Coordinates of C-alpha atoms in Angstrom, one line a residue:
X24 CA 72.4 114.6 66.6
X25 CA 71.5 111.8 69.2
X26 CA 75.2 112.2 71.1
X27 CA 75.1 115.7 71.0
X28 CA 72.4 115.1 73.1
X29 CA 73.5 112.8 75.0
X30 CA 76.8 115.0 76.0
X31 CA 74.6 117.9 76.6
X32 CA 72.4 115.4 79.3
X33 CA 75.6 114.1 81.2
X34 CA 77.1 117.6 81.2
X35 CA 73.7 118.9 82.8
X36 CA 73.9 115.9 85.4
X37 CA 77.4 116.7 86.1
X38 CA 75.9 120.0 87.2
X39 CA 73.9 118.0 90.1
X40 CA 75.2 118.5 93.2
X41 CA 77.4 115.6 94.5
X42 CA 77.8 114.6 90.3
X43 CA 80.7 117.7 90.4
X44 CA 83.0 115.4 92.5
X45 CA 84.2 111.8 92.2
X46 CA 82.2 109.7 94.3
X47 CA 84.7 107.4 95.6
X48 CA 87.8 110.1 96.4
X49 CA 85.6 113.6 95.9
X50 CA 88.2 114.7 93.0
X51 CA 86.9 117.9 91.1
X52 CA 85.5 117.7 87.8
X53 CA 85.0 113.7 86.8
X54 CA 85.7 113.2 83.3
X55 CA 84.2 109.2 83.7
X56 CA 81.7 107.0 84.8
X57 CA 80.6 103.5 85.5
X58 CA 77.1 103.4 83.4
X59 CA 76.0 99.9 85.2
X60 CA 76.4 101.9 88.6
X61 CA 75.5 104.9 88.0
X62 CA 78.3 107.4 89.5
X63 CA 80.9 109.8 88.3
X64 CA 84.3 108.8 88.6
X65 CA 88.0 110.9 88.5
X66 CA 90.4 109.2 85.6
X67 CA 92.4 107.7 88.8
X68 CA 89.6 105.6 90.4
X69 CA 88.2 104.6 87.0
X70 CA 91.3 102.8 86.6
X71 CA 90.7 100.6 89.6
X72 CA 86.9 100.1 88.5
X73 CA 88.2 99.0 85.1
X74 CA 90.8 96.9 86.7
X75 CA 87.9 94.9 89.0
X76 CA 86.3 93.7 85.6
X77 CA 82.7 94.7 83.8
X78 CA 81.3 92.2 85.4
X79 CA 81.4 94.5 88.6
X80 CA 81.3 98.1 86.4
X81 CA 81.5 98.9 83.5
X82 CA 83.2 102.5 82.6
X83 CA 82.7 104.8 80.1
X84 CA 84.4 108.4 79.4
X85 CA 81.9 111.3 79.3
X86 CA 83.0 112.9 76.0
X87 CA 84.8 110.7 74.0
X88 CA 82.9 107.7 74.1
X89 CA 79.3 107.3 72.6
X90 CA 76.6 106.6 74.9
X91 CA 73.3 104.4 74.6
X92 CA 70.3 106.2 75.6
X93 CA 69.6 102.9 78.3
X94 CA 73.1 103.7 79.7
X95 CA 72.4 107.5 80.3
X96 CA 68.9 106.4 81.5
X97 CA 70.9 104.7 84.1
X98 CA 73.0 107.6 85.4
X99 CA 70.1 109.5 85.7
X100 CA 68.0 107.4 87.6
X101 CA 70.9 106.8 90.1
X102 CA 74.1 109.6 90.4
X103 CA 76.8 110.2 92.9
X104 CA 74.0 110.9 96.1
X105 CA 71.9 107.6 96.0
X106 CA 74.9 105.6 95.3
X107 CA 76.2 106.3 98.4
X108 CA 73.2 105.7 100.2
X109 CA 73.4 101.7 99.0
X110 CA 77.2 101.0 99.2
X111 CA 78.4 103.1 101.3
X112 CA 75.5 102.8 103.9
X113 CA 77.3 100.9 106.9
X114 CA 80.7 102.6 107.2
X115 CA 82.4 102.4 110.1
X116 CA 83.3 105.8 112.1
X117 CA 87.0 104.2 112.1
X118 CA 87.3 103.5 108.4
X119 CA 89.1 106.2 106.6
X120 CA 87.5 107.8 103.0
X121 CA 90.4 108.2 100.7
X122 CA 90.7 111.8 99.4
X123 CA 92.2 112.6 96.1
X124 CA 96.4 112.0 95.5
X125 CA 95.7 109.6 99.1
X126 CA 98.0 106.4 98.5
X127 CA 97.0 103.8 95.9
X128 CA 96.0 101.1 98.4
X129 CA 94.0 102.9 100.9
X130 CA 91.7 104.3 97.1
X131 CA 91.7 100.6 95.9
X132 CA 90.7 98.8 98.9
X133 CA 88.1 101.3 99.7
X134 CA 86.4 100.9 95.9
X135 CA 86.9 97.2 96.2
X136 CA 85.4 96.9 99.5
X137 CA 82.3 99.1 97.8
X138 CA 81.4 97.4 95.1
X139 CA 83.4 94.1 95.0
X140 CA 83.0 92.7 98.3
X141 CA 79.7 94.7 99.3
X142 CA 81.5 95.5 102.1
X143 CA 79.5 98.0 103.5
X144 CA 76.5 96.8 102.2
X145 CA 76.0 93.8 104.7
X146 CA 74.6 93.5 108.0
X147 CA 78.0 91.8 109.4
X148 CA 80.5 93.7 110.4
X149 CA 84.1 93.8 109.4
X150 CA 86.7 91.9 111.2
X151 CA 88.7 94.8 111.9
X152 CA 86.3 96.5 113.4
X153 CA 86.0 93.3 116.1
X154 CA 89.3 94.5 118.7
X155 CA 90.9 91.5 118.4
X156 CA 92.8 90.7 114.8
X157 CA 96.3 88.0 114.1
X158 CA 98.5 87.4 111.4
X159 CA 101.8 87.7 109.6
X160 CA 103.5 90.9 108.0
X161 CA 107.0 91.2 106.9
X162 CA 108.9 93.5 109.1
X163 CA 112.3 95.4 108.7
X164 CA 114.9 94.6 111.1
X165 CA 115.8 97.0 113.5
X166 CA 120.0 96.5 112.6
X167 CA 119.9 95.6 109.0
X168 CA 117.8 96.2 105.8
X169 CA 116.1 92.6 105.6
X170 CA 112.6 91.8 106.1
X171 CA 111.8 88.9 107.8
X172 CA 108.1 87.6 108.5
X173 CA 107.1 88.3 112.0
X174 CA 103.3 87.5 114.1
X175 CA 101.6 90.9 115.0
X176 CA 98.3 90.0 117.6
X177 CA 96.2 93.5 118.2
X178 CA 94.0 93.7 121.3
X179 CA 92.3 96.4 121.7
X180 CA 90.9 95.4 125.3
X181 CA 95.0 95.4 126.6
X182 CA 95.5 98.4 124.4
X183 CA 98.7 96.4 122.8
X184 CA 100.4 95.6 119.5
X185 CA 102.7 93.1 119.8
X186 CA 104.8 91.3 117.4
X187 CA 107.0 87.9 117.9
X188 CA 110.1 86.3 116.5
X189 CA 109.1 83.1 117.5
X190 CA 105.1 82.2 118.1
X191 CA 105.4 80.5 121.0
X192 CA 108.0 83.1 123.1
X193 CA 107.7 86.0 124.7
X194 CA 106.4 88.8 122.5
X195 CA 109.9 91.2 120.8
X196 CA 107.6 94.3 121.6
X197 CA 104.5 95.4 123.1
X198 CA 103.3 98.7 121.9
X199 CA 100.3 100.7 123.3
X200 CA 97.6 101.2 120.7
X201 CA 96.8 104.8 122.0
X202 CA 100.0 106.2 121.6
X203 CA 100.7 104.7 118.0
X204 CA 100.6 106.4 114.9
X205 CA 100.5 104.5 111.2
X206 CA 101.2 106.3 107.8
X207 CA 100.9 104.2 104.4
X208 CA 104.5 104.4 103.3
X209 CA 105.0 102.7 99.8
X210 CA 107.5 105.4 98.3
X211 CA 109.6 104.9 101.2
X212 CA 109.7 101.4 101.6
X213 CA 109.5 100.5 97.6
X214 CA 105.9 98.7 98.7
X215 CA 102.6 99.8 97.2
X216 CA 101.2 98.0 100.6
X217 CA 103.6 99.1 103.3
X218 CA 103.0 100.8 107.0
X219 CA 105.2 102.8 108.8
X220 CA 104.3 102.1 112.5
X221 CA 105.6 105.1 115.0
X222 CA 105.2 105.4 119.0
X223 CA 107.3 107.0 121.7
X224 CA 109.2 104.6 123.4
X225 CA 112.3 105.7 126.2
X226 CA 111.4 109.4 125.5
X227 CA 112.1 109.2 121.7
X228 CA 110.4 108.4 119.0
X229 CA 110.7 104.4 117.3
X230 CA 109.9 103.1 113.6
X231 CA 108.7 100.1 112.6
X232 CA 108.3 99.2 108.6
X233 CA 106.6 95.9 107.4
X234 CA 104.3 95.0 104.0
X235 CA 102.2 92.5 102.9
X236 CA 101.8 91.0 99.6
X237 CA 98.1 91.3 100.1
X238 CA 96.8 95.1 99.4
X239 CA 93.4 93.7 101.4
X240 CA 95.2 92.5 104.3
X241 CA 97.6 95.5 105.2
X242 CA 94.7 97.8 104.7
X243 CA 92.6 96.0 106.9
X244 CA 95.6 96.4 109.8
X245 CA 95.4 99.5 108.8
X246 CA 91.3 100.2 109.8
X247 CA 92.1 97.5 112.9
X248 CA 94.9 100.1 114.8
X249 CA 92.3 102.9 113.8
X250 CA 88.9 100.9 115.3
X251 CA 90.8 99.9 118.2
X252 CA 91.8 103.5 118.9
X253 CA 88.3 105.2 118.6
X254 CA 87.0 102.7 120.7
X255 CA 89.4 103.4 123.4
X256 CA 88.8 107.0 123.1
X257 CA 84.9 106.4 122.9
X258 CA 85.5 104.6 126.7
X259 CA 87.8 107.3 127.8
X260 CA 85.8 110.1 127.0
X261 CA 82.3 109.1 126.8
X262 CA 81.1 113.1 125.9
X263 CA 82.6 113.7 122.7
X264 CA 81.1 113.3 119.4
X265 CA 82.4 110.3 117.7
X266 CA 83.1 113.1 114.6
X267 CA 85.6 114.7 116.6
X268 CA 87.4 111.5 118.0
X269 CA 88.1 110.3 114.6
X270 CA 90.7 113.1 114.1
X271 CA 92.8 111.6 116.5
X272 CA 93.4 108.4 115.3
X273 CA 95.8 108.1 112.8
X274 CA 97.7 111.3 110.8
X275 CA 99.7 111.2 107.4
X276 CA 103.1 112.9 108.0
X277 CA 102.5 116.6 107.1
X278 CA 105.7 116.3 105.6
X279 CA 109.1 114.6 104.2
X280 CA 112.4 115.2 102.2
X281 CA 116.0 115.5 102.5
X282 CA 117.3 118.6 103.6
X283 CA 121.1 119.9 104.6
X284 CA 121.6 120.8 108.1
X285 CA 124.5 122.3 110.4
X286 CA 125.2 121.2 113.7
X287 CA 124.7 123.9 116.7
X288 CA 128.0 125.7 115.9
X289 CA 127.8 128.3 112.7
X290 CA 131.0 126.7 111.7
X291 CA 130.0 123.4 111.6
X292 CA 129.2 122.0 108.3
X293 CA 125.9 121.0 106.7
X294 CA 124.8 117.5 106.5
X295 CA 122.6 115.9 104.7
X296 CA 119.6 114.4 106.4
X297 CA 116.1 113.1 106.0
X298 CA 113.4 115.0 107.6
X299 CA 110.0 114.1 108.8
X300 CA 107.4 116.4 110.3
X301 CA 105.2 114.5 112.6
X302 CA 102.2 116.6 113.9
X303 CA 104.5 119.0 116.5
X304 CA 107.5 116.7 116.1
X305 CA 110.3 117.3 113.5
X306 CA 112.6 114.5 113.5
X307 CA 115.6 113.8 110.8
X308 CA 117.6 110.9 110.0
X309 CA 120.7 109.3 108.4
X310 CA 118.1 107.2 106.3
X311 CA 115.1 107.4 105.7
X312 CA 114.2 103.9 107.2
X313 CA 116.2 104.4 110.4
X314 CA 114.4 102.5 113.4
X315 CA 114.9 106.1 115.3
X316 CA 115.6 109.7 114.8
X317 CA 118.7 111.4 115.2
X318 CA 117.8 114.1 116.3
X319 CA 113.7 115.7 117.4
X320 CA 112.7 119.3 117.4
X321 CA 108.9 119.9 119.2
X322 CA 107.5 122.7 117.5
X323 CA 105.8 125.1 120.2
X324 CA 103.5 128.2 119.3
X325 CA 105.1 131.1 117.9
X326 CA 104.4 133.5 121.0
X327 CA 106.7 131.3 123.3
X328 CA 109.9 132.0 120.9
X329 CA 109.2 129.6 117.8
X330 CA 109.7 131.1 114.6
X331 CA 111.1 130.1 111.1
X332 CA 112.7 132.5 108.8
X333 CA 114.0 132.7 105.3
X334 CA 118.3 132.8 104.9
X335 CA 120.9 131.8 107.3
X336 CA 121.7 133.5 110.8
X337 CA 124.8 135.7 110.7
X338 CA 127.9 134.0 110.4
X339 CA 126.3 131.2 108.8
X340 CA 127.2 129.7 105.2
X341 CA 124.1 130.0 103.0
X342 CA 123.6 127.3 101.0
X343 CA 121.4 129.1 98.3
X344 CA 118.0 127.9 99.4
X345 CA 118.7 128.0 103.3
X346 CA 116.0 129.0 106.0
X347 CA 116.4 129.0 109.8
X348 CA 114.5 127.6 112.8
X349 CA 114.5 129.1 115.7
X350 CA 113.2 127.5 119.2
X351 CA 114.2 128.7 122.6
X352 CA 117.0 126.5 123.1
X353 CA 118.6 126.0 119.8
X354 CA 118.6 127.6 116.2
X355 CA 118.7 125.4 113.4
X356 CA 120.3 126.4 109.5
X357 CA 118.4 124.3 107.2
X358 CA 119.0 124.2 103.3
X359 CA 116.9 122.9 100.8
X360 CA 117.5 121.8 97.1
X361 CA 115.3 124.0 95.7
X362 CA 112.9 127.4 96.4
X363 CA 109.7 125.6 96.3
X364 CA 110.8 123.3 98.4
X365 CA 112.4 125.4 100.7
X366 CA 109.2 127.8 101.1
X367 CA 107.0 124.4 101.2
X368 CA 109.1 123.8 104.1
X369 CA 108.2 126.9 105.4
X370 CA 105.0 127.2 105.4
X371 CA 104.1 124.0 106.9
X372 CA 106.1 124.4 109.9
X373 CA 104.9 128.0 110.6
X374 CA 101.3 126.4 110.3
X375 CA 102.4 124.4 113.1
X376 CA 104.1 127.0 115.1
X377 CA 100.9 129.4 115.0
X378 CA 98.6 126.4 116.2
X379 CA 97.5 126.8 119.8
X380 CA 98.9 123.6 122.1
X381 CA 97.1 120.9 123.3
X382 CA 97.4 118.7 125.7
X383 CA 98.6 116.0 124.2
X384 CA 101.5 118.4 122.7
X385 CA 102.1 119.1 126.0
X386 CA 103.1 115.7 127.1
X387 CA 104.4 114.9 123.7
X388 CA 107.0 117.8 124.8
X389 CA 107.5 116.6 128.2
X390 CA 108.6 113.3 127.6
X391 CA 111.3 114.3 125.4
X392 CA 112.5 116.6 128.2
X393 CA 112.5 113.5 130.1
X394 CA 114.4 111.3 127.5
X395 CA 117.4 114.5 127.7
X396 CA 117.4 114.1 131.4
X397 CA 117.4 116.6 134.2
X398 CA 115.4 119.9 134.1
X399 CA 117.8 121.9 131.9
X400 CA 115.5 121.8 128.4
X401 CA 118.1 123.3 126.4
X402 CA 119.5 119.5 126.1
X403 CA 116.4 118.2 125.3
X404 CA 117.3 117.2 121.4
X405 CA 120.0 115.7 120.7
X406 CA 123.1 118.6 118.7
X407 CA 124.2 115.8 115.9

């Protein structure tokens, strides 16, 4: 009689607003909890609570495990909404919530750093929040498939990443802060804490892989490329609202997959090639971990002649699952393995073609004009 009413308690403070969700990735419906704590957790992030030990929380499931009445006394006095307010309390604007299905690492080092390390707790700040971080993470080379271990110094002040072969030479590379991009990448690389680094350089665009055995440490570069960049932004445009800066710091890849494609002549055949879509930039590759694209399509607005479209143009072979993209230089016949993924495809490219341009597109798009040389656009991407 007692657990029935115990289950009907913890399904009435599920009903609390802020109880609904999972506190740490805001997952619908949370079917756990950590009773020493006090919150509601999704199956996924109870795993990683379990996994830190009881001695930091100690999980239960809602329905199929009995409760004590001190243990529900517990989640009542505390919940989702005053949790936060202890560990979550000194955030950084730079530090980015994991949301649910977000990659394993970014979810675990975010739990860890809330209740292991206190993180967010304490009055000192983070050391990648400082503008200044050092250390050594296994890249892939450029030529080859191997990873070899390789000094990356950040500085936010000279708005540069730069990496070394040797310590004491000249840096290999120098890459500008503001104009890089980093994606978690562990499917690609075979990593579970791997980056994909990505910045324009010579008019096209230029990847650089590397891990670290340490899920804490490649997190933290990570949150260091993404302080250093609101900070810059803060300085260049003093105005804005640090909500709306954070949006342009770093952005997950809205999509990837292999898909067949034909070169600019209907007869040519279709190859198969790896295809990224980057914000406005859709690139494909031999391989998936190619340094550089071989080819890039910009994605403009649909009123200036963008526009994709199910099947392949006439006189084109149809693969089965083919759709076509049409900019104002070139059309491109795509195929895909399967429907879904062909109308996944779809739909996030036209929400990209109906989103109004911004500046930054702008000279996203006029760079690789450069890169094709001359003023005649219609050789701005490459045909292969």
């Amino acid at each position: 009689m007692m657990a029935d009413q115990n289950e009907k308690i913890l399904h009435r403070l599920l009903q609390i607003d802020g109880n609904n969700e999972c506190t740490d990735c805001g997952a619908k419906c949370p079917e756990w909890a950590s009773y020493n704590i006090g919150i509601f957790l999704c199956t996924r992030c109870c795993a990683v609570h379990r996994n830190m030990g009881a001695h930091i929380s100690k999980v239960k499931h809602l329905k199929l495990d009995k409760w004590e009445d001190s243990q529900l006394e517990r989640m009542i006095e505390v919940g989702n909404r005053v949790s936060k307010q202890k560990y979550e309390m000194r955030v950084p604007a730079c530090y980015r919530r994991p949301r649910e299905n977000d990659p394993q690492v970014l979810t675990e080092q975010w739990i860890r750093a809330k209740y292991e390390r206190l993180e967010f707790c304490l009055n000192d700040r983070p050391a990648y929040t400082s503008g200044h971080m050092e250390g050594f993470l296994m890249k892939r080379g450029k030529e080859d498939s191997r990873y070899q271990l390789r000094k990356f110094i950040l500085s936010e002040a000279d708005d540069t990443l730069r990496y070394f072969v040797k310590e004491k030479r000249e840096p290999k590379a120098i890459l500008r802060i503001s104009e890089l991009n980093v994606v978690f990448a562990p499917a690609k690389i075979g990593n579970p804490n791997s980056l994909q680094l990505t910045f324009m350089k010579d008019g096209t665009t230029r990847h650089i892989y590397v891990y670290h055995d340490d899920p804490k440490e490649i997190n933290n570069w990570y949150m260091a490329i993404r302080c250093a960049k609101l900070h810059r932004l803060q300085i260049a445009y003093p105005s804005a609202s640090e909500s709306d800066l954070v949006d342009y710091l770093t952005h997950d890849f809205a999509r990837e997959g292999w898909l067949l494609k034909t070169g600019p002549r209907t007869t040519d055949s279709y190859k198969r090639r790896w295809f990224t879509l980057d914000d406005r930039k859709l690139m494909y590759h031999d391989d998936p971990l190619d340094a550089n694209p071989k080819g890039e399509i910009f994605l403009g607005n649909h009123l200036d002649g963008y526009s994709v479209r199910i099947g392949a143009p006439v006189g084109a072979k149809d693969q089965g699952f083919s759709f076509t993209l049409f900019t104002p230089e070139r059309t491109y016949n795509l195929s895909s393995h399967s429907e879904q993924d062909r109308d996944e495809w779809m739909t996030v490219i036209q929400k990209v073609l109906e989103r109004p341009l911004s500046p930054q597109d702008s000279s996203i798009s006029a760079r690789l004009i450069r890169k094709r040389g001359g003023t005649n656009s219609i050789n701005i991407f490459t045909g292969r």
